[in-house]
Short mmCIF file of C-alpha atoms in Angstrom, two decimals:
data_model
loop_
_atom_site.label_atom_id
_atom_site.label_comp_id
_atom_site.label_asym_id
_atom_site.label_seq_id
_atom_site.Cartn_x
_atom_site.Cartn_y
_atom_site.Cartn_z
CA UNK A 1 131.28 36.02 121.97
CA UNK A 2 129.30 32.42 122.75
CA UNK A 3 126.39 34.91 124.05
CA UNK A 4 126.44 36.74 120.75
CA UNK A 5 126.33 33.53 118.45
CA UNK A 6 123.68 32.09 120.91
CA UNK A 7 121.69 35.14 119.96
CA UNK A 8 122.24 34.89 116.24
CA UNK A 9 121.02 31.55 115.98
CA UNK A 10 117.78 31.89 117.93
CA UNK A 11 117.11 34.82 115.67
CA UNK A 12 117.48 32.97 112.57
CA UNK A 13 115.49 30.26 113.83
CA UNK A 14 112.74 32.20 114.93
CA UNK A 15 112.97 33.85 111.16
CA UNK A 16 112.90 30.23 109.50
CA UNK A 17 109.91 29.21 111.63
CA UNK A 18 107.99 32.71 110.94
CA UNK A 19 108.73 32.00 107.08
CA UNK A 20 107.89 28.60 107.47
CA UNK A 21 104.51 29.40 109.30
CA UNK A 22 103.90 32.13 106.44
CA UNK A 23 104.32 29.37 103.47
CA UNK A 24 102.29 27.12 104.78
CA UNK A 25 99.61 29.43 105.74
CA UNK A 26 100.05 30.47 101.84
CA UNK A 27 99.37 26.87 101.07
CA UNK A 28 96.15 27.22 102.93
CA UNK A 29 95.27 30.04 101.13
CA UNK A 30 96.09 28.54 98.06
CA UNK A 31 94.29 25.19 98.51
CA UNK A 32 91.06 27.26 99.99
CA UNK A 33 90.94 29.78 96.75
CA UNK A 34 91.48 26.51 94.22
CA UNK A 35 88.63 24.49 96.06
CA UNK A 36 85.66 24.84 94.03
CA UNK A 37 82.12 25.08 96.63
CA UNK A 38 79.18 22.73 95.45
CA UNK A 39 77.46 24.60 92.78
CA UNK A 40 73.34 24.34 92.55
CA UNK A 41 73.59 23.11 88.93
CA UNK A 42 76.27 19.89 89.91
CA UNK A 43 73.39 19.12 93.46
CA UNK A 44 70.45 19.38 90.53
CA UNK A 45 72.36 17.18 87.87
CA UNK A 46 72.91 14.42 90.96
CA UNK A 47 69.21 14.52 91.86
CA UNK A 48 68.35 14.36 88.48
CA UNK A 49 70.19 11.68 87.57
CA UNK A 50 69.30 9.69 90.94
CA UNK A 51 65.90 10.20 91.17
CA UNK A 52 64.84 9.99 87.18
CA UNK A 53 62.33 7.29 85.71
CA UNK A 54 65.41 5.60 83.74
CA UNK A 55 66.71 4.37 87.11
CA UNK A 56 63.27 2.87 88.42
CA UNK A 57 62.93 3.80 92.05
CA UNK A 58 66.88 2.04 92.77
CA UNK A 59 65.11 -1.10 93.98
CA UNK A 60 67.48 -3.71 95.81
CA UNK A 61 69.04 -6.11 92.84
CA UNK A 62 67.48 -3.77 89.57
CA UNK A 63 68.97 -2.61 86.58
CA UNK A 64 68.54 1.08 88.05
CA UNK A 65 70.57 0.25 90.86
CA UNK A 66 73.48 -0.91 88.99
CA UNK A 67 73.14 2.08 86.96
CA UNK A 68 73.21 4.60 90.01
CA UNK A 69 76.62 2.57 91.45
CA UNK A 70 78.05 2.97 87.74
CA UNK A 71 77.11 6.87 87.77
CA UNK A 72 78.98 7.15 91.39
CA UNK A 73 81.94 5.24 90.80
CA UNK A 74 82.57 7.43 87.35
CA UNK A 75 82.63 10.84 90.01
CA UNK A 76 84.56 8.88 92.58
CA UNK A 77 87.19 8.20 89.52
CA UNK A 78 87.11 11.62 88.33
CA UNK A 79 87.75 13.06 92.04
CA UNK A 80 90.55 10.85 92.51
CA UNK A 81 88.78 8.74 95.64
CA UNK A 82 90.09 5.05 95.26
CA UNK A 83 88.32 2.46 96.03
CA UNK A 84 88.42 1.04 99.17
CA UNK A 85 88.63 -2.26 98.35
CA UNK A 86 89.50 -4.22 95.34
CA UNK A 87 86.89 -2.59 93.44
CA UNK A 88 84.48 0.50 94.75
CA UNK A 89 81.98 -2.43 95.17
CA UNK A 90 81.26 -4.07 98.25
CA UNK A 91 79.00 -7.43 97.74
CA UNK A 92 76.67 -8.80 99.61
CA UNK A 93 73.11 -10.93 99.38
CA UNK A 94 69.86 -10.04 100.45
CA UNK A 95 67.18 -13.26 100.41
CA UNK A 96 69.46 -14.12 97.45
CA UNK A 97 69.84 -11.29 95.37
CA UNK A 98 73.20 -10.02 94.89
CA UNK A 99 73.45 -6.14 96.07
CA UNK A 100 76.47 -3.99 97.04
CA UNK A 101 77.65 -0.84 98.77
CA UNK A 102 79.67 1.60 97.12
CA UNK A 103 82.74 2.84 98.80
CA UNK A 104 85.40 5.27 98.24
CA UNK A 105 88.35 6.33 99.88
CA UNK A 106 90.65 9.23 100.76
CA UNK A 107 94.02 8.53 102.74
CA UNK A 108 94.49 10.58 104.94
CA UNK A 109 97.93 13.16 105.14
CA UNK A 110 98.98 12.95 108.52
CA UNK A 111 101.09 9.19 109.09
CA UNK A 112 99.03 8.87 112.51
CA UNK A 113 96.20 10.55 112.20
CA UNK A 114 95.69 8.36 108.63
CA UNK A 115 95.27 5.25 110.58
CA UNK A 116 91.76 6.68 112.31
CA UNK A 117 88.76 6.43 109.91
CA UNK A 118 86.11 8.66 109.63
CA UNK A 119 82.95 7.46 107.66
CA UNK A 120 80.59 10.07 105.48
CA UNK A 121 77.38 8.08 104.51
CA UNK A 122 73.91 7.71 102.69
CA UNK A 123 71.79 4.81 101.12
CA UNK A 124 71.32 5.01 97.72
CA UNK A 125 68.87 2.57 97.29
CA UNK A 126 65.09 2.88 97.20
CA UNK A 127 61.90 0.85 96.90
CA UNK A 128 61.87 0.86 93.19
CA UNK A 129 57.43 1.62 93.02
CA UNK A 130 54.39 2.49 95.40
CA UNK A 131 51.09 3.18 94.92
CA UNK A 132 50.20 4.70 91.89
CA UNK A 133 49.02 8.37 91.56
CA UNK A 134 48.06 9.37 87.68
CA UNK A 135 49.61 6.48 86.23
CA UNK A 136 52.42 6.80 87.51
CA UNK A 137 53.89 4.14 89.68
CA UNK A 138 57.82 4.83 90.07
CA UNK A 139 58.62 5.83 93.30
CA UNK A 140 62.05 8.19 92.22
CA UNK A 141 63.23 8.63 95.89
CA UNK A 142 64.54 12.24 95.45
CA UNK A 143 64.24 13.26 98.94
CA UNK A 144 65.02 9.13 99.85
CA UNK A 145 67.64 9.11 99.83
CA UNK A 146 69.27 10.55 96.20
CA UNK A 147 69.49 13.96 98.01
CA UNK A 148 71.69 12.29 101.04
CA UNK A 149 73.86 10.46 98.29
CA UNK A 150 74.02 13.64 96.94
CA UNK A 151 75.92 15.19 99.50
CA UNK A 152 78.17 12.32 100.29
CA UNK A 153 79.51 12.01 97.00
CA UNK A 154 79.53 16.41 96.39
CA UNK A 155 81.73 15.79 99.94
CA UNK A 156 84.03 13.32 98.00
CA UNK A 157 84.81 15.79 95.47
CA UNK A 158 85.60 18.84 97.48
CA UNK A 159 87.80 16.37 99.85
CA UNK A 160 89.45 15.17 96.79
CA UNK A 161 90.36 18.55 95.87
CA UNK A 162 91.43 19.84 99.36
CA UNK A 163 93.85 16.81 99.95
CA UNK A 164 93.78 18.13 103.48
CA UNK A 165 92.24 15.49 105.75
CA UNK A 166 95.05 13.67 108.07
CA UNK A 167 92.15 11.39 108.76
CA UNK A 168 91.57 9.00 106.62
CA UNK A 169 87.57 9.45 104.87
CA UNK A 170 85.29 6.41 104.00
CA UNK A 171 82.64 7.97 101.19
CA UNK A 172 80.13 5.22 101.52
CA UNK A 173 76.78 4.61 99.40
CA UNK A 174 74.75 1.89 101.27
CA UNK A 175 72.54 -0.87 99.34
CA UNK A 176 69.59 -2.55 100.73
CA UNK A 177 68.78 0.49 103.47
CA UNK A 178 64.91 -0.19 102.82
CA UNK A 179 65.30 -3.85 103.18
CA UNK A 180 66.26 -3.45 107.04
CA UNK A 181 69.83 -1.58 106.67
CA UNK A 182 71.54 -4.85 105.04
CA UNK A 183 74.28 -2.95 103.72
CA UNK A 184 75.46 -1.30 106.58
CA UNK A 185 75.23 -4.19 108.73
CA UNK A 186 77.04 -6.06 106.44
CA UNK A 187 79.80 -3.06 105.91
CA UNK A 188 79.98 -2.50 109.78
CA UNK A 189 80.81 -6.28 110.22
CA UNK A 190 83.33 -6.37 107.29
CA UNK A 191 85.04 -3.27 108.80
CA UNK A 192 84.75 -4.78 112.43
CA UNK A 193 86.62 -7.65 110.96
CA UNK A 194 89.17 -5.32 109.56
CA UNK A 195 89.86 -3.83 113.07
CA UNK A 196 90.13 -0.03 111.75
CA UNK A 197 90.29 2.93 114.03
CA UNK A 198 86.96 4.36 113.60
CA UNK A 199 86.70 7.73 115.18
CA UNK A 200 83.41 8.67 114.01
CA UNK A 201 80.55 7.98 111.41
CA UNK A 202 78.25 10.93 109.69
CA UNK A 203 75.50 9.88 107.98
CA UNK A 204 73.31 11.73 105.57
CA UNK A 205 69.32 10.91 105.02
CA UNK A 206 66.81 13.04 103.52
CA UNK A 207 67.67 16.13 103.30
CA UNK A 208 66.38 17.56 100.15
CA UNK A 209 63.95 20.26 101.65
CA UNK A 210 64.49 23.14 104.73
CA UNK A 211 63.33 22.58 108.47
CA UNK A 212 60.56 24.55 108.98
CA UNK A 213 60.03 27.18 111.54
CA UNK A 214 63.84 26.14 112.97
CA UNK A 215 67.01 28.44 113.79
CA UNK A 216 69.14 25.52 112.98
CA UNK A 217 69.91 24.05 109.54
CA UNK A 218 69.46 20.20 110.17
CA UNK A 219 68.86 17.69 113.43
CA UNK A 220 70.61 14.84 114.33
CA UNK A 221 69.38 11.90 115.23
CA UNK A 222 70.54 10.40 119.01
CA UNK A 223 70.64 13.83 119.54
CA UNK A 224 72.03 13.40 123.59
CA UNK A 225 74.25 10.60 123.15
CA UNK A 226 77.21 12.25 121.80
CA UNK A 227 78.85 16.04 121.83
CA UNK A 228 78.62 15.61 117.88
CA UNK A 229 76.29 18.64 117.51
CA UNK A 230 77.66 20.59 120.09
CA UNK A 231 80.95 20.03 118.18
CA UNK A 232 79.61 20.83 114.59
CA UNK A 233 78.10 24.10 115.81
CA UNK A 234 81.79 24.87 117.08
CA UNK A 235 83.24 23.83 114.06
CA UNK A 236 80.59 25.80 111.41
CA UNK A 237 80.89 28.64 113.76
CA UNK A 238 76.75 28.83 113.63
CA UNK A 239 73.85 27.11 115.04
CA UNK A 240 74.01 24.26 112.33
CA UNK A 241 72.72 21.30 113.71
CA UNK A 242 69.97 21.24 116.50
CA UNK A 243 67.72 18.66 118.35
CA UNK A 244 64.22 17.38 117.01
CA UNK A 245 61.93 15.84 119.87
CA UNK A 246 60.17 13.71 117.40
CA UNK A 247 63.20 11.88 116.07
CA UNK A 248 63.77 10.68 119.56
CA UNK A 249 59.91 10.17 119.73
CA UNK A 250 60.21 7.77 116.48
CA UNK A 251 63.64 6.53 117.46
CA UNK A 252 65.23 7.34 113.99
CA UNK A 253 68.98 6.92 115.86
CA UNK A 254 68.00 3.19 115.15
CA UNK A 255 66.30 3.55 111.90
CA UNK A 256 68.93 4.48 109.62
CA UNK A 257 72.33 3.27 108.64
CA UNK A 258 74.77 4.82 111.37
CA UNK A 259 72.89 2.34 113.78
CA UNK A 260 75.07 -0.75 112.84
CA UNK A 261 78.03 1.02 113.31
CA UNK A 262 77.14 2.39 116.49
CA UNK A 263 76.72 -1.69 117.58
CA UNK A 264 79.62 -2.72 115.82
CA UNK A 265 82.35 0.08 117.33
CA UNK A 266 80.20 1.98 119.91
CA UNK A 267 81.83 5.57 118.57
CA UNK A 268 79.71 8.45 117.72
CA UNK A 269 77.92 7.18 114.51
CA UNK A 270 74.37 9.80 114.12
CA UNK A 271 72.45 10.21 111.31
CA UNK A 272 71.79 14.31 109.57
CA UNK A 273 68.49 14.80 108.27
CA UNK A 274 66.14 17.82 107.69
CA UNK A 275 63.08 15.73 107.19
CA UNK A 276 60.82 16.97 110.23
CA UNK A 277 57.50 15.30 109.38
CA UNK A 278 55.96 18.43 108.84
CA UNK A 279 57.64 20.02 105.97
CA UNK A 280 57.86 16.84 103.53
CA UNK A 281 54.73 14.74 102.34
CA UNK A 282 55.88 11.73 99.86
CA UNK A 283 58.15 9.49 101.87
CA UNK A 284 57.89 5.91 99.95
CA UNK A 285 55.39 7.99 97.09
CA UNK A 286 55.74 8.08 93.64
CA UNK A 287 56.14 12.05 94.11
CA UNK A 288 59.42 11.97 95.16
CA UNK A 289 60.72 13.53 92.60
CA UNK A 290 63.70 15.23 91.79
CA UNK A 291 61.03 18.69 91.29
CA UNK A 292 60.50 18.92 94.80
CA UNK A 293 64.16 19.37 95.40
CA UNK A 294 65.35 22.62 96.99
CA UNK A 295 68.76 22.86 95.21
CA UNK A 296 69.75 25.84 96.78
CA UNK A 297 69.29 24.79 100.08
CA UNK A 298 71.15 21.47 99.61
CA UNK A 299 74.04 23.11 97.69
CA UNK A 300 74.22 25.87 100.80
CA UNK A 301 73.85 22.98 103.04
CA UNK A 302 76.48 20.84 101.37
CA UNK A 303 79.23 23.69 101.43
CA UNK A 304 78.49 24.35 105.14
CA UNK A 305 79.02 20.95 106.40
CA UNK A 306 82.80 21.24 104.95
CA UNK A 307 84.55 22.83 107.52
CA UNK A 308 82.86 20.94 109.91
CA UNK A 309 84.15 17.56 108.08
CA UNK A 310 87.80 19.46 108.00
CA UNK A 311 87.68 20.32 111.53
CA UNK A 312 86.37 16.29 112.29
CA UNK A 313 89.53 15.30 109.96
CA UNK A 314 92.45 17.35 111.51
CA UNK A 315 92.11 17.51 114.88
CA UNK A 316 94.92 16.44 117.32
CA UNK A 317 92.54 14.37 119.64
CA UNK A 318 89.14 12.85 118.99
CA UNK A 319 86.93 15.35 120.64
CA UNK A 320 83.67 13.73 119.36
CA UNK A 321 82.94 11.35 122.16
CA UNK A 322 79.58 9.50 123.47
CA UNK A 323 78.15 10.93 126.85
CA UNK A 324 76.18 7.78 127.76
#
């Protein structure tokens, strides 16, 4: 009789875990079908916006500056990404000009897992004008870095919607990156300070146009001191992310703003670009505009990078770790 209730009550547990299993694999479902991909027209209406003559070439301190934080913090408020701290605004001076970073943020789901950090980056600043080319003398920094913004903040949105990270996300847009990386040495410090668990930092720069001649997607800069790519081609499931001799030649791990982080926690903190020096000609020129844009490409590249962020978010252990 014992044996034969024993038997009954495994069965109906097993049943309650299967149905269990099946609802929240429905939830999946669910929450995949609802999430809306980047669309070309929303990566062109960023880049637009970013890289247009109203907002002068984003210059440390200008009026086109404060107009590109405004235009971010309305998506981050529309997403539902909070800010991080009091405001989305994190202050700082440069030589004395006031500047900031603008930072969002996503708790994450999981009551551990939400007190690791993982940071999704770009600069959003540029050097306002350059040398002038048919009388025109605004250098719109489409490519530099409005397409890496881009992708941050399109990444902000589909994590808002997916509400599945148990990691908590950082959505950061870094000031004063052409002034020597002020605002991510200043962030990096103010974070340090905080003592949070940072797991990992992904950064985004320039990557408005394809590789060319390459079977991956994008590089990564510091390509050999972390598994990061190695783990983001597991993730995508493709050969996403690959290594480019010349950013080691030009030591471009040090060069943009995962470097400060990378001194501050000494975690995996790279930099994604697809800026090979060969397929892109008007870095700091006034024809950086938001016309030499490949939209499609970013918008493909954008959705791609998602499960790879997921997979970063939700796994049990941090298996992105430094090799040297």
């Amino acid at each position: 009789m014992q044996k034969n209730i024993f038997i009954i009550l495994v069965t109906l547990l097993f049943i309650n875990c299967k149905q269990m299993t099946v609802a929240q694999s429905q939830v999946e479902s669910v929450n995949d079908s609802a999430l809306e991909k980047t669309k070309v027209s929303e990566v062109a209406d960023i880049i637009n916006f970013l890289a247009s003559d109203e907002l002068g070439g984003r210059d440390t301190g200008s009026e086109g500056l404060e107009k590109a934080a405004q235009f971010i913090e309305n998506e981050f408020k529309k997403y539902g990404v909070v800010p991080y701290f009091d405001t989305y605004r994190d202050d700082f001076d440069v030589k004395g000009v006031k500047t900031y970073n603008v930072v969002g943020y996503l708790k994450g789901t999981d009551e551990k897992l939400a007190k690791e950090t993982i940071i999704l980056g770009a600069h959003f600043d540029h050097i306002g004008t350059a040398k002038e080319v048919n009388g025109d003398t605004i250098a719109n920094g489409a490519n530099d870095n409005a397409a890496g913004s881009c992708a941050v903040i399109s990444l902000a949105k589909q994590f808002a919607q997916l509400k599945n990270n148990k990691r908590s996300i950082l959505f950061v847009l870094f000031g004063a990156e052409e002034v020597g990386l002020q605002g991510s040495i200043h962030l990096a410090e103010v974070l340090k300070k905080k003592n949070i668990n940072l797991y990992t930092m992904v950064n985004f720069e320039m990557i408005g146009v394809p590789l060319n001649d390459k079977p991956y997607k994008a590089y990564i800069t510091g390509y050999n001191m972390s598994n990061m790519a190695k783990k983001m081609n597991e993730y995508s499931g493709q050969e996403l992310i690959g290594y480019l001799p010349k950013a080691e030649e030009f030591q471009l791990f040090r060069r943009s703003d995962n470097y400060p982080f990378f001194q501050q926690f000494n975690v995996p903190c790279q930099t994604i670009s697809t800026f090979d020096f060969t397929n892109y000609e008007y870095y700091h020129h006034v024809d950086d505009e938001a016309s030499e844009m490949n939209f499609e490409f970013m918008a493909t590249f954008i959705n791609q990078c998602v499960p790879v962020i997921t997979k970063i978010a939700n796994t049990t252990d941090k298996e992105i770790k430094l090799t040297k």
